[in-house]
Amino acid sequence: KQGSKPRQKGPRTGISIAEKHRWLEQWEAHGADTKKWKVEDQGQWFLSEFGKRVATSTLAKLRRPDQVALIKQQWAQAGAPGAADVTAQRPRRVARLEALNTALHRWFVERVAASDCPCNDMMLIEKAKQLVEGGIEVPSDFKFSSNNWLVDFKRKYDIRYGAAHGEAASADAEGIEKARRCFPEFFGDTPISRIYNMDETGLFYRRFPRFSLGLGRSVLSQLAGTQLRPADLAGLSDEKE
């Protein structure tokens, strides 16, 4: 329909009764109020806790009184294991990717973001391979080419593409006027064939990429006006990440 937002496509992910009950505990701890625990925060919680992307329509269904009662009933029938058992039921794949994601995020903050170095998806994947070769364990069937893993990693740590440079940010109008006045004196005796314009030849823009991965606004806005070391950035809590 005209004016409607396109639906986000993605694989449907089932939710176990243990995961539903863990969510229900969090939901009731927030007073069963979407103002205290926003829908987007619930979706992010599912992603960070179980590595699953849950649609807002699914979350709305879980919040219905009849579904809440059903979750409690199914949980009681399942034997109601303790909280430690619920954590143990988290997918093995997610638990074993946490070490890789944490190490990759620390590298990105300390070596890329702190040094303002260009970076792209292929560089993230290559570094992840190096980390695994260095001893970090991942599931035997894990594939670095999996787009879901990379998308989830960047979403969790709010890493996104942005312009790497631009003329407007680097232009010095006052300096340009001074250069125009002394240009004939500096290059008056130089053959025209020996003078190049870096913008027109593209030497500068071919040297650096147009876009690069960097920390998103949600992270940078929290750090505005502060002076932190790279290690401080890498040590942000999950809530701030």
Coordinates of N, CA and C in Angstrom, one line a residue:
K1 N 0.8 -1.2 0.0 CA 0.0 0.0 0.0 C 0.9 1.2 0.0
Q2 N 0.3 2.3 -0.7 CA 1.1 3.5 -0.7 C 1.2 4.2 0.6
G3 N 2.4 4.6 1.0 CA 2.7 5.2 2.2 C 3.0 4.3 3.4
S4 N 2.8 3.0 3.2 CA 3.1 2.0 4.2 C 4.6 1.7 4.2
K5 N 5.1 1.3 5.4 CA 6.5 1.0 5.5 C 6.8 -0.4 5.0
P6 N 7.9 -0.6 4.3 CA 8.2 -2.0 3.8 C 8.5 -2.9 5.0
R7 N 8.0 -4.1 4.9 CA 8.3 -5.1 6.0 C 9.7 -5.6 5.9
Q8 N 10.4 -5.7 7.1 CA 11.7 -6.2 7.1 C 11.7 -7.7 6.9
K9 N 12.4 -8.2 5.9 CA 12.5 -9.6 5.6 C 13.6 -10.3 6.4
G10 N 13.4 -11.5 6.8 CA 14.4 -12.2 7.6 C 13.9 -13.5 8.0
P11 N 14.8 -14.4 8.4 CA 14.4 -15.8 8.8 C 13.6 -15.7 10.1
R12 N 12.5 -16.5 10.1 CA 11.7 -16.6 11.3 C 12.4 -17.5 12.3
T13 N 12.4 -17.0 13.6 CA 13.1 -17.7 14.6 C 12.2 -18.1 15.7
G14 N 12.2 -19.4 16.0 CA 11.3 -19.9 17.1 C 11.9 -19.5 18.5
I15 N 11.0 -19.4 19.4 CA 11.3 -19.1 20.8 C 11.0 -20.2 21.7
S16 N 11.9 -20.8 22.5 CA 11.6 -21.9 23.4 C 10.9 -21.4 24.6
I17 N 10.3 -22.3 25.3 CA 9.5 -22.0 26.5 C 10.5 -21.4 27.6
A18 N 11.7 -21.9 27.6 CA 12.7 -21.3 28.6 C 13.0 -19.9 28.3
E19 N 13.1 -19.6 27.0 CA 13.4 -18.2 26.6 C 12.2 -17.3 26.8
K20 N 11.0 -17.8 26.6 CA 9.8 -17.0 26.8 C 9.7 -16.7 28.3
H21 N 9.9 -17.7 29.1 CA 9.8 -17.5 30.6 C 10.9 -16.5 31.1
R22 N 12.1 -16.6 30.5 CA 13.1 -15.6 30.9 C 12.7 -14.2 30.5
W23 N 12.1 -14.1 29.3 CA 11.5 -12.8 28.9 C 10.4 -12.3 29.9
L24 N 9.6 -13.3 30.3 CA 8.4 -12.9 31.1 C 8.9 -12.4 32.5
E25 N 10.0 -13.0 33.0 CA 10.6 -12.5 34.2 C 11.0 -11.0 34.1
Q26 N 11.7 -10.7 33.0 CA 12.1 -9.4 32.7 C 10.9 -8.4 32.5
W27 N 9.9 -8.9 31.9 CA 8.7 -8.1 31.6 C 8.0 -7.8 32.9
E28 N 7.8 -8.7 33.8 CA 7.2 -8.4 35.0 C 8.0 -7.6 36.0
A29 N 9.4 -7.7 35.8 CA 10.3 -6.9 36.6 C 10.2 -5.4 36.2
H30 N 9.8 -5.2 35.0 CA 9.5 -3.8 34.5 C 8.1 -3.4 34.7
G31 N 7.3 -4.1 35.5 CA 6.0 -3.7 35.8 C 5.0 -4.0 34.7
A32 N 5.4 -4.8 33.7 CA 4.6 -5.1 32.5 C 4.1 -3.9 31.9
D33 N 5.1 -3.0 31.7 CA 4.7 -1.6 31.1 C 5.7 -1.3 30.0
T34 N 5.2 -1.1 28.8 CA 6.1 -0.7 27.7 C 6.7 0.6 27.8
K35 N 6.2 1.5 28.7 CA 6.9 2.7 29.0 C 8.2 2.5 29.8
K36 N 8.2 1.5 30.6 CA 9.4 1.2 31.4 C 10.4 0.3 30.7
W37 N 9.8 -0.6 29.8 CA 10.6 -1.4 29.0 C 10.1 -1.4 27.5
K38 N 10.7 -0.5 26.7 CA 10.2 -0.2 25.4 C 10.3 -1.5 24.5
V39 N 9.5 -1.5 23.5 CA 9.4 -2.6 22.6 C 10.8 -2.8 21.9
E40 N 11.4 -1.7 21.4 CA 12.7 -1.9 20.8 C 13.8 -2.4 21.7
D41 N 13.6 -2.1 23.0 CA 14.6 -2.6 24.0 C 14.3 -4.1 24.3
Q42 N 13.1 -4.5 24.2 CA 12.8 -5.9 24.3 C 13.4 -6.7 23.2
G43 N 13.3 -6.1 22.0 CA 13.9 -6.8 20.8 C 15.4 -6.9 20.9
Q44 N 16.0 -5.8 21.4 CA 17.5 -5.8 21.6 C 17.9 -6.8 22.7
W45 N 17.0 -7.0 23.7 CA 17.3 -7.9 24.8 C 17.3 -9.3 24.3
F46 N 16.3 -9.7 23.4 CA 16.3 -11.0 22.9 C 17.5 -11.3 22.0
L47 N 18.0 -10.2 21.3 CA 19.1 -10.4 20.4 C 20.4 -10.6 21.2
S48 N 20.6 -9.8 22.3 CA 21.8 -10.0 23.1 C 21.8 -11.2 24.0
E49 N 20.6 -11.6 24.4 CA 20.5 -12.7 25.4 C 20.5 -14.0 24.7
F50 N 19.8 -14.1 23.6 CA 19.6 -15.4 22.9 C 20.1 -15.4 21.4
G51 N 20.5 -14.3 20.9 CA 21.0 -14.2 19.5 C 19.8 -14.3 18.5
K52 N 18.6 -13.9 18.9 CA 17.5 -14.1 18.1 C 16.8 -12.7 17.8
R53 N 16.4 -12.5 16.5 CA 15.7 -11.3 16.2 C 14.2 -11.6 16.2
V54 N 13.5 -10.9 17.1 CA 12.1 -11.2 17.3 C 11.3 -10.0 16.8
A55 N 10.3 -10.3 16.0 CA 9.4 -9.2 15.4 C 8.6 -8.6 16.5
T56 N 8.3 -7.3 16.2 CA 7.4 -6.5 17.2 C 6.0 -7.2 17.3
S57 N 5.5 -7.8 16.2 CA 4.2 -8.4 16.3 C 4.3 -9.6 17.3
T58 N 5.4 -10.3 17.3 CA 5.6 -11.5 18.2 C 5.7 -11.0 19.6
L59 N 6.4 -9.9 19.8 CA 6.5 -9.4 21.2 C 5.1 -8.9 21.7
A60 N 4.3 -8.3 20.8 CA 2.9 -7.9 21.2 C 2.1 -9.1 21.6
K61 N 2.3 -10.2 20.8 CA 1.5 -11.4 21.2 C 1.9 -12.0 22.5
L62 N 3.2 -11.9 22.8 CA 3.7 -12.5 24.1 C 3.2 -11.7 25.3
R63 N 2.9 -10.4 25.1 CA 2.4 -9.5 26.2 C 1.0 -9.7 26.5
R64 N 0.2 -10.4 25.6 CA -1.2 -10.6 25.8 C -1.4 -11.4 27.1
P65 N -2.4 -11.1 27.9 CA -2.7 -11.8 29.2 C -2.8 -13.3 29.0
D66 N -3.5 -13.7 27.9 CA -3.7 -15.1 27.7 C -2.4 -15.8 27.4
Q67 N -1.5 -15.1 26.7 CA -0.2 -15.7 26.4 C 0.7 -15.8 27.6
V68 N 0.6 -14.8 28.5 CA 1.4 -14.7 29.7 C 1.0 -15.9 30.6
A69 N -0.3 -16.2 30.7 CA -0.8 -17.3 31.4 C -0.4 -18.6 30.8
L70 N -0.4 -18.7 29.5 CA 0.1 -19.9 28.8 C 1.5 -20.2 29.1
I71 N 2.3 -19.2 29.1 CA 3.8 -19.3 29.3 C 4.0 -19.9 30.7
K72 N 3.3 -19.3 31.7 CA 3.4 -19.8 33.1 C 3.0 -21.3 33.2
Q73 N 1.9 -21.6 32.5 CA 1.4 -23.0 32.6 C 2.4 -23.9 31.9
Q74 N 2.9 -23.6 30.8 CA 3.9 -24.5 30.1 C 5.2 -24.6 30.9
W75 N 5.5 -23.5 31.5 CA 6.8 -23.5 32.3 C 6.6 -24.4 33.5
A76 N 5.4 -24.4 34.2 CA 5.2 -25.3 35.3 C 5.2 -26.8 34.9
Q77 N 4.6 -27.0 33.7 CA 4.5 -28.4 33.2 C 5.9 -28.9 32.8
A78 N 6.8 -28.0 32.4 CA 8.2 -28.4 32.0 C 9.0 -28.7 33.2
G79 N 8.6 -28.4 34.4 CA 9.3 -28.7 35.6 C 10.0 -27.5 36.2
A80 N 9.8 -26.3 35.6 CA 10.3 -25.0 36.1 C 11.7 -25.1 36.6
P81 N 12.7 -25.4 35.8 CA 14.1 -25.4 36.2 C 14.5 -24.0 36.8
G82 N 15.6 -24.0 37.5 CA 16.1 -22.7 38.1 C 16.6 -21.8 37.0
A83 N 16.9 -20.5 37.5 CA 17.4 -19.5 36.6 C 18.7 -19.9 35.9
A84 N 19.5 -20.6 36.7 CA 20.8 -21.1 36.1 C 20.6 -22.0 35.0
D85 N 19.6 -22.9 35.1 CA 19.3 -23.8 34.0 C 18.8 -23.1 32.8
V86 N 18.0 -22.0 33.0 CA 17.6 -21.2 31.8 C 18.7 -20.7 31.0
T87 N 19.7 -20.1 31.8 CA 20.9 -19.6 31.1 C 21.6 -20.6 30.4
A88 N 21.7 -21.8 30.9 CA 22.4 -22.9 30.3 C 21.7 -23.4 29.0
Q89 N 20.4 -23.1 28.9 CA 19.7 -23.5 27.7 C 19.8 -22.5 26.5
R90 N 20.6 -21.5 26.7 CA 20.9 -20.5 25.6 C 21.6 -21.3 24.5
P91 N 21.3 -21.0 23.3 CA 21.9 -21.7 22.2 C 23.4 -21.7 22.3
R92 N 24.0 -22.9 22.1 CA 25.4 -23.1 22.2 C 26.2 -22.2 21.3
R93 N 25.6 -22.0 20.1 CA 26.2 -21.2 19.1 C 26.4 -19.7 19.6
V94 N 25.3 -19.2 20.2 CA 25.4 -17.8 20.6 C 26.4 -17.7 21.7
A95 N 26.4 -18.6 22.7 CA 27.4 -18.5 23.8 C 28.8 -18.6 23.3
R96 N 29.1 -19.4 22.3 CA 30.4 -19.6 21.8 C 30.9 -18.4 20.8
L97 N 29.9 -17.7 20.3 CA 30.3 -16.5 19.5 C 30.5 -15.3 20.4
E98 N 30.1 -15.3 21.6 CA 30.3 -14.1 22.5 C 31.8 -13.8 22.6
A99 N 32.7 -14.8 22.7 CA 34.1 -14.5 22.9 C 34.6 -13.9 21.6
L100 N 34.2 -14.4 20.5 CA 34.7 -13.8 19.2 C 34.2 -12.3 19.1
N101 N 32.9 -12.1 19.3 CA 32.3 -10.8 19.2 C 33.0 -9.8 20.2
T102 N 33.2 -10.2 21.4 CA 33.8 -9.3 22.4 C 35.2 -8.9 21.9
A103 N 36.0 -9.9 21.5 CA 37.4 -9.7 21.0 C 37.4 -8.8 19.8
L104 N 36.5 -9.0 18.9 CA 36.4 -8.2 17.6 C 36.0 -6.8 17.9
H105 N 35.1 -6.6 18.9 CA 34.7 -5.3 19.2 C 35.8 -4.5 19.9
R106 N 36.6 -5.2 20.8 CA 37.7 -4.5 21.4 C 38.7 -4.1 20.4
W107 N 39.0 -4.9 19.4 CA 40.0 -4.6 18.4 C 39.4 -3.4 17.6
F108 N 38.1 -3.4 17.3 CA 37.6 -2.3 16.5 C 37.7 -0.9 17.2
V109 N 37.4 -1.0 18.5 CA 37.4 0.3 19.3 C 38.9 0.8 19.4
E110 N 39.8 -0.1 19.8 CA 41.1 0.3 20.2 C 42.0 0.6 18.9
R111 N 41.8 -0.2 17.8 CA 42.6 0.0 16.7 C 42.0 0.8 15.5
V112 N 40.7 0.7 15.4 CA 40.0 1.4 14.3 C 39.5 2.7 14.7
A113 N 38.5 2.7 15.6 CA 37.8 3.9 16.0 C 38.7 4.9 16.6
A114 N 39.6 4.4 17.5 CA 40.5 5.3 18.3 C 41.5 6.0 17.3
S115 N 41.9 5.2 16.3 CA 42.9 5.8 15.3 C 42.3 6.4 14.1
D116 N 41.0 6.4 14.0 CA 40.3 6.9 12.9 C 40.8 6.3 11.6
C117 N 40.9 5.0 11.6 CA 41.4 4.2 10.4 C 40.2 3.8 9.6
P118 N 40.3 3.8 8.2 CA 39.3 3.2 7.4 C 39.0 1.8 7.7
C119 N 37.8 1.3 7.6 CA 37.5 -0.1 7.8 C 36.2 -0.4 7.1
N120 N 36.1 -1.7 6.7 CA 34.9 -2.2 6.0 C 34.5 -3.6 6.5
D121 N 33.5 -4.1 5.9 CA 33.0 -5.4 6.3 C 34.0 -6.5 6.1
M122 N 34.7 -6.5 5.0 CA 35.7 -7.5 4.7 C 36.9 -7.5 5.7
M123 N 37.2 -6.3 6.2 CA 38.3 -6.2 7.2 C 37.8 -6.8 8.5
L124 N 36.6 -6.6 8.8 CA 36.0 -7.2 10.1 C 36.1 -8.7 10.0
I125 N 35.7 -9.2 8.8 CA 35.7 -10.7 8.7 C 37.1 -11.2 8.7
E126 N 38.0 -10.5 8.1 CA 39.4 -11.0 8.1 C 40.0 -11.0 9.5
K127 N 39.7 -9.9 10.3 CA 40.2 -9.9 11.6 C 39.5 -11.0 12.5
A128 N 38.3 -11.3 12.2 CA 37.6 -12.3 13.0 C 38.3 -13.7 12.7
K129 N 38.7 -13.9 11.4 CA 39.4 -15.1 11.1 C 40.7 -15.2 11.8
Q130 N 41.4 -14.1 11.9 CA 42.7 -14.1 12.7 C 42.5 -14.4 14.1
L131 N 41.4 -13.9 14.7 CA 41.1 -14.1 16.1 C 40.8 -15.6 16.4
V132 N 40.1 -16.2 15.4 CA 39.8 -17.6 15.6 C 41.1 -18.5 15.4
E133 N 41.9 -18.1 14.4 CA 43.2 -18.8 14.3 C 44.1 -18.6 15.5
G134 N 43.9 -17.5 16.2 CA 44.7 -17.3 17.4 C 44.2 -18.0 18.7
G135 N 43.1 -18.8 18.5 CA 42.6 -19.6 19.6 C 41.2 -19.4 20.1
I136 N 40.5 -18.4 19.6 CA 39.1 -18.2 20.0 C 38.2 -19.3 19.4
E137 N 37.4 -20.0 20.1 CA 36.6 -21.0 19.6 C 35.3 -20.5 19.1
V138 N 34.8 -21.2 18.0 CA 33.5 -20.9 17.4 C 32.9 -22.3 17.1
P139 N 31.6 -22.3 16.9 CA 31.0 -23.6 16.5 C 31.6 -24.2 15.2
S140 N 31.7 -25.5 15.1 CA 32.4 -26.1 13.9 C 31.7 -25.8 12.6
D141 N 30.4 -25.5 12.6 CA 29.7 -25.2 11.4 C 29.5 -23.7 11.2
F142 N 30.2 -22.9 12.0 CA 30.1 -21.4 11.8 C 30.8 -21.0 10.5
K143 N 30.2 -20.1 9.8 CA 30.7 -19.6 8.5 C 30.9 -18.1 8.6
F144 N 32.1 -17.6 8.3 CA 32.4 -16.2 8.3 C 31.6 -15.4 7.3
S145 N 31.2 -16.1 6.3 CA 30.4 -15.5 5.2 C 29.0 -15.3 5.6
S146 N 28.6 -15.7 6.7 CA 27.2 -15.6 7.2 C 26.9 -14.1 7.4
N147 N 26.0 -13.6 6.6 CA 25.6 -12.2 6.7 C 24.9 -11.9 8.0
N148 N 24.1 -12.9 8.5 CA 23.4 -12.7 9.8 C 24.4 -12.4 10.9
W149 N 25.5 -13.1 11.0 CA 26.4 -12.9 12.1 C 27.0 -11.5 12.0
L150 N 27.4 -11.0 10.9 CA 28.0 -9.7 10.7 C 27.0 -8.6 11.0
V151 N 25.8 -8.8 10.5 CA 24.7 -7.8 10.8 C 24.4 -7.7 12.3
D152 N 24.3 -8.8 12.9 CA 24.0 -8.8 14.4 C 25.1 -8.2 15.2
F153 N 26.4 -8.5 14.7 CA 27.5 -7.9 15.4 C 27.5 -6.4 15.3
K154 N 27.3 -5.9 14.2 CA 27.3 -4.4 14.0 C 26.1 -3.8 14.7
R155 N 25.0 -4.4 14.7 CA 23.8 -3.9 15.3 C 24.0 -3.8 16.8
K156 N 24.6 -4.9 17.4 CA 24.8 -5.0 18.8 C 25.7 -3.8 19.3
Y157 N 26.7 -3.6 18.6 CA 27.7 -2.6 19.0 C 27.5 -1.2 18.3
D158 N 26.4 -1.1 17.6 CA 26.1 0.2 16.9 C 27.3 0.6 16.0
I159 N 27.8 -0.3 15.2 CA 28.8 0.0 14.2 C 28.2 0.2 12.8
R160 N 28.4 1.3 12.2 CA 27.7 1.6 10.9 C 28.6 2.4 10.0
Y161 N 28.2 2.4 8.7 CA 29.0 3.1 7.7 C 28.8 4.6 7.8
G162 N 29.8 5.4 7.5 CA 29.7 6.8 7.4 C 30.7 7.4 6.4
A163 N 30.5 8.6 6.0 CA 31.5 9.3 5.1 C 32.8 9.3 5.7
A164 N 33.9 8.9 5.0 CA 35.2 8.9 5.5 C 35.9 10.2 5.4
H165 N 35.4 11.0 4.5 CA 36.0 12.4 4.3 C 35.1 13.2 3.5
G166 N 35.4 14.5 3.3 CA 34.6 15.3 2.5 C 35.2 16.7 2.3
E167 N 35.0 17.3 1.2 CA 35.6 18.6 0.9 C 35.1 19.7 1.8
A168 N 33.8 19.6 2.2 CA 33.3 20.7 3.0 C 33.9 20.7 4.4
A169 N 34.3 19.5 4.9 CA 34.9 19.4 6.2 C 36.3 19.9 6.3
S170 N 37.0 19.7 5.1 CA 38.5 20.0 5.1 C 38.8 21.3 4.4
A171 N 37.9 21.9 3.8 CA 38.2 23.1 3.0 C 38.6 24.3 4.0
D172 N 39.6 25.0 3.6 CA 40.0 26.2 4.4 C 39.9 27.4 3.5
A173 N 38.8 28.1 3.6 CA 38.5 29.2 2.7 C 39.6 30.3 2.8
E174 N 40.0 30.6 4.0 CA 41.0 31.7 4.2 C 42.3 31.3 3.6
G175 N 42.7 30.0 3.8 CA 44.0 29.5 3.2 C 43.9 29.5 1.7
I176 N 42.8 29.2 1.1 CA 42.7 29.2 -0.3 C 42.9 30.6 -0.9
E177 N 42.4 31.7 -0.3 CA 42.5 33.0 -0.8 C 44.0 33.4 -0.7
K178 N 44.7 33.0 0.4 CA 46.1 33.3 0.4 C 46.9 32.6 -0.6
A179 N 46.6 31.4 -0.9 CA 47.3 30.6 -1.9 C 47.0 31.2 -3.3
R180 N 45.8 31.7 -3.6 CA 45.6 32.3 -4.9 C 46.5 33.4 -5.2
R181 N 46.7 34.2 -4.2 CA 47.6 35.4 -4.4 C 49.0 35.1 -4.6
C182 N 49.5 34.1 -4.0 CA 50.9 33.7 -4.1 C 51.2 32.6 -5.1
F183 N 50.1 32.1 -5.7 CA 50.3 30.9 -6.6 C 51.2 31.3 -7.8
P184 N 51.0 32.4 -8.5 CA 51.8 32.8 -9.7 C 53.3 32.9 -9.3
E185 N 53.6 33.4 -8.1 CA 55.0 33.5 -7.6 C 55.6 32.1 -7.4
F186 N 54.9 31.2 -6.8 CA 55.4 29.9 -6.5 C 55.6 29.1 -7.8
F187 N 54.7 29.1 -8.7 CA 54.7 28.2 -9.9 C 54.8 28.9 -11.2
G188 N 55.3 30.2 -11.2 CA 55.4 31.0 -12.4 C 56.4 30.4 -13.4
D189 N 57.4 29.7 -12.9 CA 58.4 29.2 -13.8 C 58.3 27.7 -14.0
T190 N 57.2 27.1 -13.5 CA 57.0 25.7 -13.6 C 56.1 25.4 -14.9
P191 N 56.5 24.4 -15.7 CA 55.7 24.1 -16.9 C 54.3 23.6 -16.5
I192 N 53.3 24.0 -17.2 CA 52.0 23.7 -16.9 C 51.7 22.1 -16.8
S193 N 52.5 21.4 -17.6 CA 52.4 19.9 -17.6 C 52.8 19.3 -16.3
R194 N 53.6 20.1 -15.4 CA 54.1 19.5 -14.2 C 53.2 19.9 -13.0
I195 N 52.1 20.6 -13.3 CA 51.2 21.0 -12.2 C 49.9 20.1 -12.2
Y196 N 49.6 19.5 -11.1 CA 48.4 18.6 -11.0 C 47.4 19.1 -10.0
N197 N 46.2 18.8 -10.3 CA 45.1 19.1 -9.3 C 44.7 17.8 -8.7
M198 N 44.9 17.7 -7.4 CA 44.7 16.4 -6.7 C 43.2 15.9 -6.8
D199 N 42.3 16.9 -6.7 CA 40.9 16.5 -6.8 C 40.5 16.0 -8.2
E200 N 41.1 16.6 -9.3 CA 40.7 16.2 -10.6 C 41.4 14.9 -11.0
T201 N 42.6 14.7 -10.5 CA 43.3 13.4 -10.9 C 42.7 12.3 -10.0
G202 N 42.1 12.6 -8.9 CA 41.6 11.6 -8.0 C 42.6 10.8 -7.2
L203 N 43.8 11.4 -7.1 CA 44.9 10.6 -6.4 C 44.5 10.5 -4.9
F204 N 44.0 11.6 -4.3 CA 43.6 11.6 -2.9 C 42.5 10.6 -2.6
Y205 N 41.4 10.7 -3.5 CA 40.2 9.9 -3.2 C 40.4 8.5 -3.6
R206 N 41.4 8.2 -4.4 CA 41.7 6.8 -4.6 C 42.5 6.2 -3.5
R207 N 43.2 7.0 -2.8 CA 44.0 6.6 -1.7 C 43.2 6.1 -0.5
F208 N 42.1 6.8 -0.3 CA 41.2 6.5 0.9 C 39.8 6.2 0.4
P209 N 39.1 5.3 1.1 CA 37.7 4.9 0.7 C 36.8 6.1 1.0
R210 N 35.6 6.1 0.3 CA 34.6 7.1 0.5 C 33.9 6.9 1.8
F211 N 33.7 5.7 2.2 CA 32.9 5.4 3.4 C 33.7 4.4 4.3
S212 N 33.5 4.5 5.5 CA 34.2 3.7 6.5 C 33.3 3.4 7.7
L213 N 33.5 2.2 8.3 CA 32.7 1.8 9.5 C 33.2 2.7 10.7
G214 N 32.2 3.0 11.5 CA 32.6 3.8 12.7 C 31.5 3.6 13.8
L215 N 31.7 4.1 15.0 CA 30.7 4.0 16.0 C 29.5 4.9 15.7
G216 N 28.3 4.4 16.0 CA 27.1 5.1 15.8 C 26.9 6.2 16.7
R217 N 25.9 7.0 16.4 CA 25.6 8.2 17.2 C 25.1 7.8 18.6
S218 N 24.5 6.7 18.8 CA 24.0 6.3 20.1 C 25.2 6.1 21.1
V219 N 26.3 5.7 20.6 CA 27.5 5.6 21.4 C 28.2 6.9 21.6
L220 N 28.4 7.6 20.5 CA 29.2 8.8 20.5 C 28.5 9.9 21.3
S221 N 27.1 9.9 21.3 CA 26.4 11.0 22.0 C 26.6 10.8 23.5
Q222 N 26.8 9.6 24.0 CA 27.0 9.4 25.4 C 28.4 9.8 25.8
L223 N 29.3 9.9 24.8 CA 30.7 10.2 25.1 C 31.1 11.6 24.8
A224 N 30.1 12.4 24.4 CA 30.3 13.8 24.1 C 30.8 14.6 25.3
G225 N 31.9 15.3 25.1 CA 32.4 16.1 26.2 C 33.2 15.4 27.2
T226 N 33.5 14.1 26.9 CA 34.3 13.3 27.8 C 35.6 12.9 27.2
Q227 N 36.6 12.7 27.9 CA 37.9 12.2 27.4 C 38.2 10.8 28.0
L228 N 38.1 9.8 27.1 CA 38.2 8.4 27.5 C 39.3 7.8 26.7
R229 N 39.9 6.8 27.3 CA 40.9 6.0 26.6 C 40.2 4.9 25.7
P230 N 40.9 4.4 24.7 CA 40.3 3.3 24.0 C 39.8 2.1 24.8
A231 N 40.6 1.8 25.9 CA 40.2 0.7 26.8 C 38.9 1.1 27.5
D232 N 38.6 2.3 27.8 CA 37.4 2.7 28.4 C 36.2 2.5 27.4
L233 N 36.4 2.7 26.1 CA 35.4 2.5 25.2 C 35.1 1.0 25.0
A234 N 36.1 0.2 25.0 CA 36.0 -1.2 24.8 C 35.3 -1.8 26.0
G235 N 35.4 -1.2 27.2 CA 34.8 -1.7 28.4 C 33.4 -1.2 28.7
L236 N 32.7 -0.6 27.7 CA 31.4 -0.1 28.0 C 30.5 -1.3 28.4
S237 N 29.5 -1.0 29.2 CA 28.6 -2.1 29.6 C 27.7 -2.4 28.5
D238 N 27.0 -3.6 28.6 CA 26.0 -4.0 27.5 C 25.0 -2.9 27.4
E239 N 24.5 -2.3 28.5 CA 23.5 -1.3 28.4 C 23.9 -0.1 27.6
K240 N 25.2 0.4 27.8 CA 25.6 1.5 27.0 C 26.0 1.2 25.6
E241 N 26.5 -0.1 25.4 CA 26.8 -0.5 24.1 C 25.5 -0.5 23.2

